[in-house]
Coordinates of C-alpha atoms (C1' of nucleotides) in Angstrom, one line a residue:
Chain B
M138 CA 0.0 0.0 0.0
T139 CA 1.8 3.2 1.1
P140 CA 5.4 3.4 0.4
T141 CA 7.7 3.4 3.2
T142 CA 10.7 5.7 3.6
D143 CA 13.2 3.2 2.0
R144 CA 16.6 3.4 3.6
G145 CA 18.9 0.6 2.4
A146 CA 16.7 -2.3 1.9
P147 CA 18.6 -5.5 1.2
A148 CA 18.5 -7.0 -2.3
G149 CA 15.3 -8.5 -3.1
Y150 CA 13.5 -6.8 -0.2
N151 CA 10.6 -4.8 -1.0
P152 CA 9.2 -2.7 1.8
S153 CA 5.9 -2.1 0.1
Q154 CA 5.0 -5.6 0.9
F155 CA 4.6 -4.9 4.5
P156 CA 1.8 -2.6 5.8
A157 CA 2.9 0.9 6.6
F158 CA 1.8 2.7 9.5
A159 CA 2.0 6.1 11.1
V160 CA 3.3 6.0 14.6
T161 CA 2.4 8.9 17.2
V162 CA 2.9 9.4 20.7
D163 CA 0.2 10.6 22.9
V164 CA 1.0 12.3 26.3
V165 CA -1.6 12.2 29.2
I166 CA -0.5 15.0 31.3
L167 CA -2.1 14.8 34.8
T168 CA -2.1 17.3 37.5
M169 CA -4.0 18.2 40.7
S170 CA -6.4 21.2 40.5
G171 CA -8.8 22.3 43.0
G172 CA -8.3 19.0 45.1
S173 CA -9.2 16.6 42.2
L174 CA -7.3 15.0 39.5
H175 CA -7.3 16.8 36.1
V176 CA -5.9 16.0 32.6
L177 CA -4.7 18.5 30.0
L178 CA -6.6 18.4 26.7
V179 CA -6.2 20.3 23.5
R180 CA -9.2 21.0 21.1
R181 CA -8.7 19.7 17.5
G182 CA -8.6 22.3 14.8
E183 CA -8.9 20.1 11.7
D184 CA -10.3 16.8 10.7
P185 CA -10.8 14.1 11.8
F186 CA -12.7 15.0 14.9
E187 CA -12.4 18.6 14.4
G188 CA -13.6 20.5 17.4
M189 CA -13.4 17.8 19.8
W190 CA -11.0 17.6 22.7
A191 CA -8.2 15.2 22.5
V192 CA -4.9 14.3 24.4
P193 CA -2.0 16.3 23.0
G194 CA 0.3 14.2 20.8
G195 CA 2.1 14.0 17.5
F196 CA 3.9 12.1 14.9
K197 CA 7.1 10.2 16.0
R198 CA 10.1 11.0 13.8
P199 CA 12.2 8.6 12.3
D200 CA 15.5 9.9 14.0
E201 CA 14.1 10.1 17.6
T202 CA 13.3 7.4 20.2
L203 CA 9.8 7.0 21.4
D204 CA 10.8 8.5 24.8
E205 CA 12.3 11.5 23.3
A206 CA 9.2 12.0 20.9
A207 CA 7.1 12.0 24.2
K208 CA 9.3 14.8 25.8
R209 CA 9.5 16.8 22.8
E210 CA 5.7 16.7 22.7
L211 CA 5.4 17.6 26.3
R212 CA 7.9 20.6 25.7
E213 CA 6.1 21.8 22.8
E214 CA 2.7 21.5 24.4
T215 CA 3.6 23.0 27.9
G216 CA 7.0 24.5 27.8
V217 CA 8.0 22.0 30.5
D218 CA 11.5 20.6 29.9
A219 CA 12.2 17.7 32.2
A220 CA 9.1 16.3 33.4
S221 CA 8.9 14.8 36.8
L222 CA 7.6 11.6 35.4
V223 CA 7.3 10.6 32.0
T224 CA 6.4 6.9 31.5
Q225 CA 5.3 4.9 28.7
F226 CA 2.1 2.8 29.7
G227 CA 0.6 1.3 26.5
A228 CA 0.5 1.2 22.7
Y229 CA -3.0 1.3 20.7
G230 CA -3.4 0.1 17.4
D231 CA -6.9 -1.0 16.8
P232 CA -7.9 -1.0 13.1
G233 CA -10.1 2.2 12.4
R234 CA -9.0 4.2 15.5
D235 CA -8.0 6.9 13.1
P236 CA -10.5 7.0 10.0
R237 CA -7.8 8.3 7.7
M238 CA -5.2 5.6 7.8
N239 CA -3.3 3.0 9.9
V240 CA -2.0 4.7 13.0
V241 CA -0.4 3.2 15.9
T242 CA 0.0 5.4 19.0
V243 CA 2.4 5.0 21.9
A244 CA 0.9 6.6 25.1
Y245 CA 2.9 8.3 27.7
L246 CA 2.0 9.4 31.2
A247 CA 3.4 12.7 32.7
V248 CA 2.8 14.2 36.0
L249 CA 2.9 18.2 36.5
R250 CA 2.8 20.1 39.5
D251 CA 0.7 23.0 38.2
V252 CA 0.1 23.1 34.4
G253 CA -2.4 25.7 34.7
A254 CA -0.1 28.7 34.1
I255 CA 1.9 26.9 31.8
A256 CA -0.8 25.7 29.4
A257 CA -2.0 29.3 29.2
G258 CA 1.3 30.4 27.9
T259 CA 1.4 28.0 24.9
D260 CA 0.2 28.8 21.5
A261 CA -2.1 25.9 21.3
A262 CA -5.2 26.7 19.6
D263 CA -7.2 25.8 22.7
A264 CA -6.0 24.0 25.8
A265 CA -7.8 23.3 29.0
L266 CA -7.6 21.4 32.2
T267 CA -10.4 18.9 32.4
S268 CA -11.7 17.1 35.4
V269 CA -10.6 13.4 34.9
S270 CA -13.9 12.2 36.1
D271 CA -15.8 14.2 33.4
V272 CA -13.7 12.4 30.8
L273 CA -14.1 8.9 32.6
N274 CA -17.9 9.1 33.0
G275 CA -18.5 10.2 29.5
K276 CA -19.6 13.6 30.2
L277 CA -17.0 14.9 27.8
Q278 CA -16.3 13.1 24.7
L279 CA -12.9 12.7 23.3
A280 CA -11.5 12.0 19.8
F281 CA -10.2 8.7 18.7
D282 CA -9.8 6.3 21.6
H283 CA -8.5 8.8 23.8
Q284 CA -11.1 8.2 26.6
R285 CA -9.6 4.6 26.9
I286 CA -6.1 6.0 26.8
V287 CA -7.0 8.3 29.7
R288 CA -8.6 5.7 31.7
D289 CA -5.4 3.4 31.4
A290 CA -3.2 6.3 32.4
V291 CA -5.3 6.9 35.6
E292 CA -5.2 3.5 36.3
R293 CA -1.5 3.3 35.9
V294 CA -1.0 6.4 38.0
R295 CA -3.0 4.6 40.8
L296 CA -0.6 1.7 40.8
E297 CA 2.7 3.9 40.5
L298 CA 1.5 5.9 43.6
E299 CA 2.0 2.9 45.7
A300 CA 5.0 1.4 43.8
S301 CA 7.1 4.6 43.2
G302 CA 7.2 8.0 44.6
V303 CA 5.1 9.8 42.0
A304 CA 3.2 11.6 44.8
T305 CA 5.9 14.3 45.2
A306 CA 5.7 15.2 41.4
F307 CA 2.1 16.4 42.0
V308 CA 3.0 18.9 44.6
G309 CA 5.4 21.8 44.5
T310 CA 9.2 22.0 45.4
T311 CA 8.0 22.6 49.0
F312 CA 4.7 21.2 50.5
T313 CA 2.9 20.6 53.6
M314 CA 1.8 17.1 54.7
A315 CA -1.9 18.1 54.0
E316 CA -1.0 18.8 50.4
L317 CA 0.8 15.4 49.9
R318 CA -2.0 13.6 51.8
A319 CA -4.5 15.2 49.4
V320 CA -2.6 13.7 46.4
Y321 CA -3.2 10.1 47.7
E322 CA -6.8 10.9 48.8
A323 CA -7.7 12.3 45.5
I324 CA -6.2 9.6 43.4
W325 CA -7.2 6.6 45.3
G326 CA -10.6 8.1 46.4
V327 CA -9.8 7.2 50.0
Q328 CA -9.6 9.0 53.3
L329 CA -6.3 8.7 55.3
D330 CA -5.8 9.7 59.0
A331 CA -3.6 12.7 59.0
A332 CA -1.6 11.6 62.1
N333 CA -0.8 8.1 60.7
F334 CA 0.0 9.5 57.3
R335 CA 2.5 11.9 58.8
R336 CA 4.1 8.9 60.7
S337 CA 4.5 6.9 57.8
V338 CA 6.1 9.5 55.6
V339 CA 8.3 10.9 58.5
A340 CA 9.2 7.4 59.9
D341 CA 12.4 6.8 58.0
D342 CA 14.4 9.5 57.0
G343 CA 14.8 10.2 53.2
W344 CA 11.3 10.5 52.1
V345 CA 10.8 14.3 53.0
I346 CA 13.2 16.7 54.5
P347 CA 11.8 19.4 56.8
T348 CA 12.8 23.0 55.8
G349 CA 12.6 25.2 58.7
R350 CA 9.9 27.2 57.4
R351 CA 6.0 27.0 58.0
A352 CA 3.1 27.7 55.6
R353 CA 0.6 30.3 55.8
P354 CA -2.5 28.7 57.2
G355 CA -5.5 28.8 54.9
A356 CA -8.6 31.1 55.1
A357 CA -10.0 29.0 58.0
G358 CA -6.9 29.6 60.1
G359 CA -5.4 26.7 62.0
K360 CA -1.9 25.9 63.1
P361 CA 0.5 26.5 60.2
A362 CA 2.0 23.4 58.8
E363 CA 5.8 22.6 58.5
L364 CA 7.1 22.9 55.0
Y365 CA 9.0 19.9 53.6
R366 CA 10.7 19.1 50.3
A367 CA 11.1 15.7 48.7
G368 CA 14.1 13.5 49.5
Q369 CA 15.8 11.1 47.2
L370 CA 14.2 8.0 48.3
W371 CA 10.9 8.6 46.2
K372 CA 12.6 7.2 43.4
Q373 CA 12.5 3.7 44.8
G374 CA 9.2 3.4 46.1
G375 CA 6.6 5.1 48.3
P376 CA 6.0 5.1 51.9
I377 CA 2.3 4.8 51.8
R378 CA 0.3 1.6 51.0
Y379 CA -3.1 1.4 49.5
P380 CA -5.5 0.4 52.3
H381 CA -6.9 -2.8 51.2
K382 CA -9.5 -2.8 53.6
A383 CA -12.6 -4.0 51.9
E384 CA -11.4 -7.6 51.9
K385 CA -13.2 -8.5 55.1
R386 CA -12.1 -12.2 54.6
K387 CA -14.1 -14.8 52.7
G388 CA -14.6 -14.3 49.0
T389 CA -14.1 -10.6 48.6
R390 CA -10.6 -9.1 47.4
Chain A
M189 CA 8.5 19.3 9.9
T190 CA 5.1 18.0 11.1
P191 CA 2.7 20.1 13.1
T192 CA 2.4 19.1 16.9
T193 CA -1.1 19.5 18.2
D194 CA -2.3 18.6 14.8
R195 CA -1.9 14.9 14.2
G196 CA -4.5 15.0 11.5
A197 CA -4.5 15.8 8.0
P198 CA -6.5 18.2 6.0
A199 CA -8.4 17.2 3.0
G200 CA -6.1 16.2 0.2
Y201 CA -4.0 14.6 2.8
N202 CA -1.0 12.8 1.4
P203 CA 0.3 10.0 3.7
S204 CA 3.6 9.8 2.2
Q205 CA 4.8 13.1 3.7
F206 CA 4.4 11.7 7.2
P207 CA 7.1 9.1 8.1
A208 CA 6.0 5.6 7.5
F209 CA 6.9 2.8 10.0
A210 CA 6.5 -0.8 10.0
V211 CA 4.9 -2.1 13.2
T212 CA 5.7 -5.5 14.5
V213 CA 4.6 -7.4 17.6
D214 CA 7.2 -9.6 19.6
V215 CA 5.9 -12.3 22.1
V216 CA 8.3 -13.1 25.0
I217 CA 7.2 -16.6 25.8
L218 CA 8.1 -17.5 29.5
T219 CA 7.8 -20.9 31.1
M220 CA 9.4 -22.9 33.9
S221 CA 11.8 -25.5 33.0
G222 CA 14.1 -27.5 35.3
G223 CA 13.2 -25.2 38.2
S224 CA 14.3 -22.1 36.4
L225 CA 12.7 -19.4 34.1
H226 CA 13.3 -20.1 30.5
V227 CA 12.3 -18.0 27.4
L228 CA 11.4 -19.6 23.8
L229 CA 13.6 -18.2 21.1
V230 CA 13.7 -19.0 17.5
R231 CA 16.7 -18.7 15.2
R232 CA 16.3 -16.1 12.4
G233 CA 16.6 -17.4 8.8
E234 CA 17.1 -14.2 7.0
D235 CA 18.8 -11.0 7.2
P236 CA 19.4 -9.0 9.1
F237 CA 20.8 -10.8 12.1
E238 CA 20.7 -14.1 10.2
G239 CA 21.5 -17.0 12.3
M240 CA 21.1 -15.1 15.6
W241 CA 18.4 -16.1 18.2
A242 CA 15.4 -13.6 18.6
V243 CA 12.0 -13.5 20.3
P244 CA 9.3 -14.7 18.0
G245 CA 7.2 -12.0 16.4
G246 CA 6.0 -10.6 13.2
F247 CA 4.3 -7.8 11.3
K248 CA 0.9 -6.5 12.4
R249 CA -1.7 -6.5 9.9
P250 CA -3.9 -3.4 9.3
D251 CA -7.1 -5.2 10.0
E252 CA -6.4 -6.7 13.3
T253 CA -5.7 -5.4 16.8
L254 CA -2.3 -5.3 18.5
D255 CA -3.7 -8.0 21.0
E256 CA -5.0 -10.1 18.2
A257 CA -1.6 -9.9 16.3
A258 CA 0.1 -11.1 19.5
K259 CA -2.3 -13.9 20.0
R260 CA -1.8 -14.8 16.2
E261 CA 1.9 -14.8 16.4
L262 CA 1.6 -17.1 19.5
R263 CA -0.6 -19.6 17.7
E264 CA 1.6 -19.7 14.7
E265 CA 4.8 -20.1 16.7
T266 CA 3.6 -22.6 19.4
G267 CA 0.2 -23.9 18.3
V268 CA -1.2 -22.7 21.7
D269 CA -4.6 -21.0 21.1
A270 CA -5.8 -19.2 24.3
A271 CA -2.7 -18.4 26.3
S272 CA -3.1 -18.1 30.0
L273 CA -1.6 -14.7 30.0
V274 CA -0.8 -12.4 27.1
T275 CA -0.1 -8.8 28.3
Q276 CA 1.3 -6.0 26.6
F277 CA 4.3 -4.5 28.3
G278 CA 6.2 -2.1 26.1
A279 CA 6.7 -0.4 22.8
Y280 CA 10.3 0.0 21.2
G281 CA 11.1 2.3 18.5
D282 CA 14.6 3.5 18.7
P283 CA 16.0 4.7 15.5
G284 CA 18.3 2.0 13.9
R285 CA 16.9 -0.9 16.0
D286 CA 16.3 -2.5 12.7
P287 CA 18.9 -1.7 10.0
R288 CA 16.6 -2.0 7.2
M289 CA 13.9 0.5 7.9
N290 CA 11.9 2.2 10.6
V291 CA 10.2 -0.5 12.6
V292 CA 8.3 0.0 15.8
T293 CA 7.6 -3.0 17.8
V294 CA 5.1 -3.7 20.5
A295 CA 6.0 -6.4 23.0
Y296 CA 3.9 -8.8 24.7
L297 CA 4.5 -11.3 27.5
A298 CA 3.1 -14.8 27.5
V299 CA 3.2 -17.4 30.1
L300 CA 2.9 -21.0 29.1
R301 CA 2.7 -24.2 31.3
D302 CA 5.1 -26.5 29.3
V303 CA 6.3 -25.1 26.0
G304 CA 8.7 -27.8 25.3
A305 CA 6.7 -30.4 23.6
I306 CA 4.6 -27.6 21.6
A307 CA 7.6 -25.7 20.3
A308 CA 9.0 -28.8 18.9
G309 CA 5.9 -29.6 16.9
T310 CA 6.1 -26.2 15.1
D311 CA 7.6 -25.6 11.6
A312 CA 9.8 -23.0 13.0
A313 CA 13.3 -23.3 11.4
D314 CA 14.8 -23.6 14.8
A315 CA 13.2 -23.1 18.3
A316 CA 14.5 -23.7 21.7
L317 CA 13.9 -22.9 25.2
T318 CA 16.8 -20.9 26.7
S319 CA 17.6 -20.0 30.2
V320 CA 16.6 -16.6 31.0
S321 CA 19.8 -16.0 33.0
D322 CA 22.0 -16.7 29.9
V323 CA 20.0 -14.1 28.0
L324 CA 20.3 -11.5 30.8
N325 CA 24.0 -11.9 31.5
G326 CA 24.9 -11.7 27.8
K327 CA 26.0 -15.3 27.4
L328 CA 23.8 -15.4 24.6
Q329 CA 23.4 -12.5 22.2
L330 CA 19.9 -11.9 20.6
A331 CA 19.1 -10.0 17.4
F332 CA 17.9 -6.5 17.5
D333 CA 17.2 -5.1 21.0
H334 CA 15.8 -8.3 22.1
Q335 CA 17.8 -8.7 25.1
R336 CA 16.5 -5.4 26.4
I337 CA 12.9 -6.6 25.7
V338 CA 13.4 -10.0 27.5
R339 CA 14.7 -8.0 30.4
D340 CA 11.8 -5.9 30.6
A341 CA 9.5 -8.8 30.2
V342 CA 11.0 -10.6 33.2
E343 CA 10.9 -7.5 35.3
R344 CA 7.1 -7.4 34.3
V345 CA 6.4 -10.8 35.3
R346 CA 8.2 -10.1 38.8
L347 CA 5.7 -7.4 39.3
E348 CA 2.7 -9.3 37.8
L349 CA 3.4 -12.2 40.1
E350 CA 2.4 -10.1 43.1
A351 CA -0.3 -8.2 41.6
S352 CA -2.1 -10.9 39.7
G353 CA -2.4 -14.6 39.6
V354 CA 0.1 -15.3 36.9
A355 CA 1.7 -18.0 39.1
T356 CA -0.8 -20.6 38.2
A357 CA -0.1 -20.0 34.5
F358 CA 3.3 -21.6 34.9
V359 CA 2.0 -24.7 36.5
G360 CA -0.2 -27.4 35.0
T361 CA -4.1 -27.8 35.5
T362 CA -3.4 -29.6 38.6
F363 CA -0.4 -28.9 40.8
T364 CA 1.2 -29.4 44.2
M365 CA 1.9 -26.6 46.8
A366 CA 5.7 -27.4 46.1
E367 CA 5.3 -26.7 42.4
L368 CA 3.4 -23.5 42.9
R369 CA 5.9 -22.6 45.5
A370 CA 8.8 -23.1 43.2
V371 CA 7.5 -20.7 40.7
Y372 CA 7.5 -17.9 43.1
E373 CA 11.1 -18.9 44.4
A374 CA 12.4 -19.0 40.9
I375 CA 11.1 -15.9 39.6
W376 CA 11.8 -13.7 42.7
G377 CA 15.0 -15.6 43.6
V378 CA 13.9 -16.0 47.2
Q379 CA 13.2 -19.0 49.5
L380 CA 9.7 -19.0 51.1
D381 CA 8.6 -21.3 54.1
A382 CA 6.7 -24.1 52.9
A383 CA 4.3 -23.9 55.8
N384 CA 3.6 -20.2 55.6
F385 CA 3.2 -20.5 51.9
R386 CA 0.5 -23.1 52.2
R387 CA -1.4 -21.3 54.8
S388 CA -1.5 -17.9 52.8
V389 CA -2.7 -19.7 49.6
V390 CA -5.2 -22.0 51.3
A391 CA -6.3 -19.2 53.8
D392 CA -9.3 -17.7 51.9
D393 CA -11.1 -20.1 49.6
G394 CA -11.1 -19.4 46.0
W395 CA -7.3 -19.4 45.3
V396 CA -6.9 -23.0 44.9
I397 CA -9.3 -26.0 44.9
P398 CA -8.1 -29.4 46.5
T399 CA -8.8 -32.2 44.1
G400 CA -9.0 -35.4 46.1
R401 CA -6.1 -36.9 44.5
R402 CA -2.4 -37.1 45.6
A403 CA 0.6 -36.7 43.4
R404 CA 3.2 -39.4 43.1
P405 CA 6.4 -38.5 45.3
G406 CA 9.7 -37.8 43.7
A407 CA 12.6 -40.1 43.4
A408 CA 13.5 -39.2 47.1
G409 CA 10.3 -40.4 48.6
G410 CA 8.4 -38.4 50.9
K411 CA 4.8 -37.9 51.8
P412 CA 2.6 -37.6 48.7
A413 CA 1.4 -34.0 48.2
E414 CA -2.3 -33.0 47.7
L415 CA -3.2 -32.0 44.1
Y416 CA -5.0 -28.6 43.6
R417 CA -6.4 -26.9 40.7
A418 CA -6.6 -23.1 40.4
G419 CA -9.7 -21.3 41.4
Q420 CA -11.2 -18.2 39.9
L421 CA -9.7 -15.6 42.2
W422 CA -6.6 -15.6 40.5
K423 CA -7.5 -13.1 38.0
Q424 CA -8.0 -10.5 40.6
G425 CA -4.6 -10.5 42.5
G426 CA -2.4 -13.1 44.2
P427 CA -2.0 -14.1 47.8
I428 CA 1.4 -14.0 48.1
R429 CA 3.4 -10.7 48.6
Y430 CA 7.0 -10.2 48.0
P431 CA 8.8 -10.5 51.2
H432 CA 10.4 -6.9 51.4
K433 CA 12.8 -7.9 54.2
A434 CA 16.0 -6.3 53.4
E435 CA 14.6 -3.1 54.5
K436 CA 15.8 -3.2 58.0
R437 CA 14.6 0.2 58.7
K438 CA 16.9 3.4 57.9
G439 CA 17.7 4.3 54.5
T440 CA 17.1 1.0 52.7
R441 CA 13.6 0.1 51.1
Chain C
dA78 C1' -10.8 36.9 75.3
dA79 C1' -13.3 33.1 73.1
dA80 C1' -14.2 30.0 69.6
dG81 C1' -13.0 27.5 65.7
dT82 C1' -9.6 25.1 62.9
dT83 C1' -5.6 22.6 61.6
dA84 C1' -1.3 20.2 62.8
dT85 C1' 1.0 16.9 65.3
dG86 C1' 2.2 13.7 68.9
dG87 C1' 0.5 9.6 72.0
dT88 C1' -1.7 5.2 72.7
dC89 C1' -3.9 0.9 72.1
dT90 C1' -5.4 -2.8 69.4
dT91 C1' -5.5 -5.8 65.6
dG92 C1' -3.9 -8.7 62.0
dG93 C1' -0.6 -10.4 58.7
dC94 C1' 3.7 -12.4 58.2
dG95 C1' 7.9 -14.8 59.3
dA96 C1' 10.5 -18.1 62.2
dC97 C1' 10.5 -22.3 64.0
dC98 C1' 8.9 -26.8 65.7
dA99 C1' 6.6 -31.2 65.6
dG100 C1' 4.1 -34.9 63.7
dA101 C1' 2.1 -37.3 59.8
dA102 C1' 2.7 -40.0 55.7
dC103 C1' 5.1 -42.2 52.6
dT104 C1' 9.5 -43.7 50.3
dT105 C1' 13.9 -46.2 50.0
dT106 C1' 17.5 -48.9 52.0
dG107 C1' 19.5 -52.1 55.3
Chain Q
dC97 C1' 10.4 -56.1 58.4
dA98 C1' 12.6 -52.4 60.5
dA99 C1' 15.2 -48.1 60.3
dA100 C1' 16.4 -44.1 58.2
dG101 C1' 15.4 -40.6 55.2
dT102 C1' 12.3 -37.1 52.8
dT103 C1' 8.4 -34.5 52.1
dC104 C1' 4.0 -32.6 53.5
dT105 C1' 1.4 -30.1 56.8
dG106 C1' -0.5 -28.2 61.0
dG107 C1' 0.7 -25.6 65.3
dT108 C1' 2.8 -21.9 67.9
dC109 C1' 4.9 -17.7 69.1
dG110 C1' 6.6 -13.2 68.5
dC111 C1' 7.2 -9.0 66.0
dC112 C1' 5.8 -5.1 63.7
dA113 C1' 3.1 -2.4 60.5
dA114 C1' -1.2 0.0 60.0
dG115 C1' -5.5 1.6 61.7
dA116 C1' -8.5 3.9 65.2
dC117 C1' -8.9 7.3 68.4
dC118 C1' -7.7 10.8 71.5
dA119 C1' -5.2 14.8 73.3
dT120 C1' -2.8 18.9 72.8
dA121 C1' -0.4 22.6 70.5
dA122 C1' -0.5 26.6 67.5
dC123 C1' -2.6 29.8 65.2
dT124 C1' -6.6 31.9 63.0
dT125 C1' -11.0 35.0 63.1
dT126 C1' -14.7 36.9 65.5

DNA sequence: AAAGTTATGGTCTTGGCGACCAGAACTTTG
DNA sequence: CAAAGTTCTGGTCGCCAAGACCATAACTTT
């Protein structure tokens, strides 16, 4: 069918006898906004799916790796250079997922601290932070199979939260315990005891490092919280475990 | 060159102006053999890398999904129809990974019970079970970037073992506790207490179902073990947790 | 000054998990 | 046939992480 970029095929080898695909990378950019999980979407300006919201992405170039392509797209979309966490989590190639041609996309997950101001500064036609729940429950229809991609990304970050130290990527360089706890509570949809959470995080050194400073209390007042910054150990696994409580023995789990 | 947010094409779109890729699926087939983890490899009959060992795989067709392509390849290579576990775990698209042309491959992991007899029956030029450690320590060189793919597959199965019930896929339809425990011990490289292991697995019903029968003892004698078959709950998560013991407080973990 | 709100430390209990032991059941060997 | 060896399987003990809950400190606004 379509010709491939023929670079030095062996004698007798004919590239056109193999199906040609376009390869794209899509980057699901997650962030915390207003206490709940949000995803950065862009509005498509052209066919197909013109006018619909979609996950930012673009074509992979032959001379770059998939990871490089994802980071390039992230930089072009948000201006962020070294994202805290850029992880590949899936490839999607169902026939017909793009009505024009055969496209296989490799999906990446990126976690940002506060994408709001950054997204506004880009020249993207239209970009917005959207509540993840609006996407997952179908309130907002996405182009292509992007709803499924977002769902898989959220599922992935739920697992990563326990296995690695993604949590600190959601908050700023300095943060309070309440902010960090809010990340876990929002993504897992659970409530954690503030005192126990604090103990788990501070227990062994290396997870968080207390700066001497204290945060300004919120509008409601209260004791000002200590400000921390992330330690090095977050790259190896997180201190908070998902509360598997609903087991209750017998059958569940 | 290509627009970023615009992954679409206007009317009058010409596919040849976007880079074309070949898309393949590679299936890492893992099995237990002689008490250690083995991977099924095939010897390449053509350029490039002619004569070298490689992970079985092939081109994705435009009219099938990636999962279907993986299952088709698995069937063509081993004759196995519904594999116990076929999971996508990564996409690889480094430039130059295939000297001929631009190829992006999507890698799958499949776990089989005993691939030995099956592999022998296929018409593949040359197929063999190889010790995973031989591949990982470089004793056996693989074509393309397949060593990295195998390494990632093994890492994945290590995690899956704890999260899901892959373990039963390695053993036969009926098995003894010792056989099941050997799977965990081989893949994790740890030793588990036989009594505690048994308790964890039998604790809540649903993980394993005792058949009345007993296995024949090995050459060394001993009490014959009860034979079990897998229950339904293995699809939701496994009963055995990785022994994070080396934490020892302070710093590690 | 009083009331409200948040942060943070203390204590108690529970349950899971690993270490270890002992007996049961069956083998092979003398 | 008896003895020794091997494996399976149930029991017990102790430790520690994790959750529930309370109390107090520290700061706000009214």
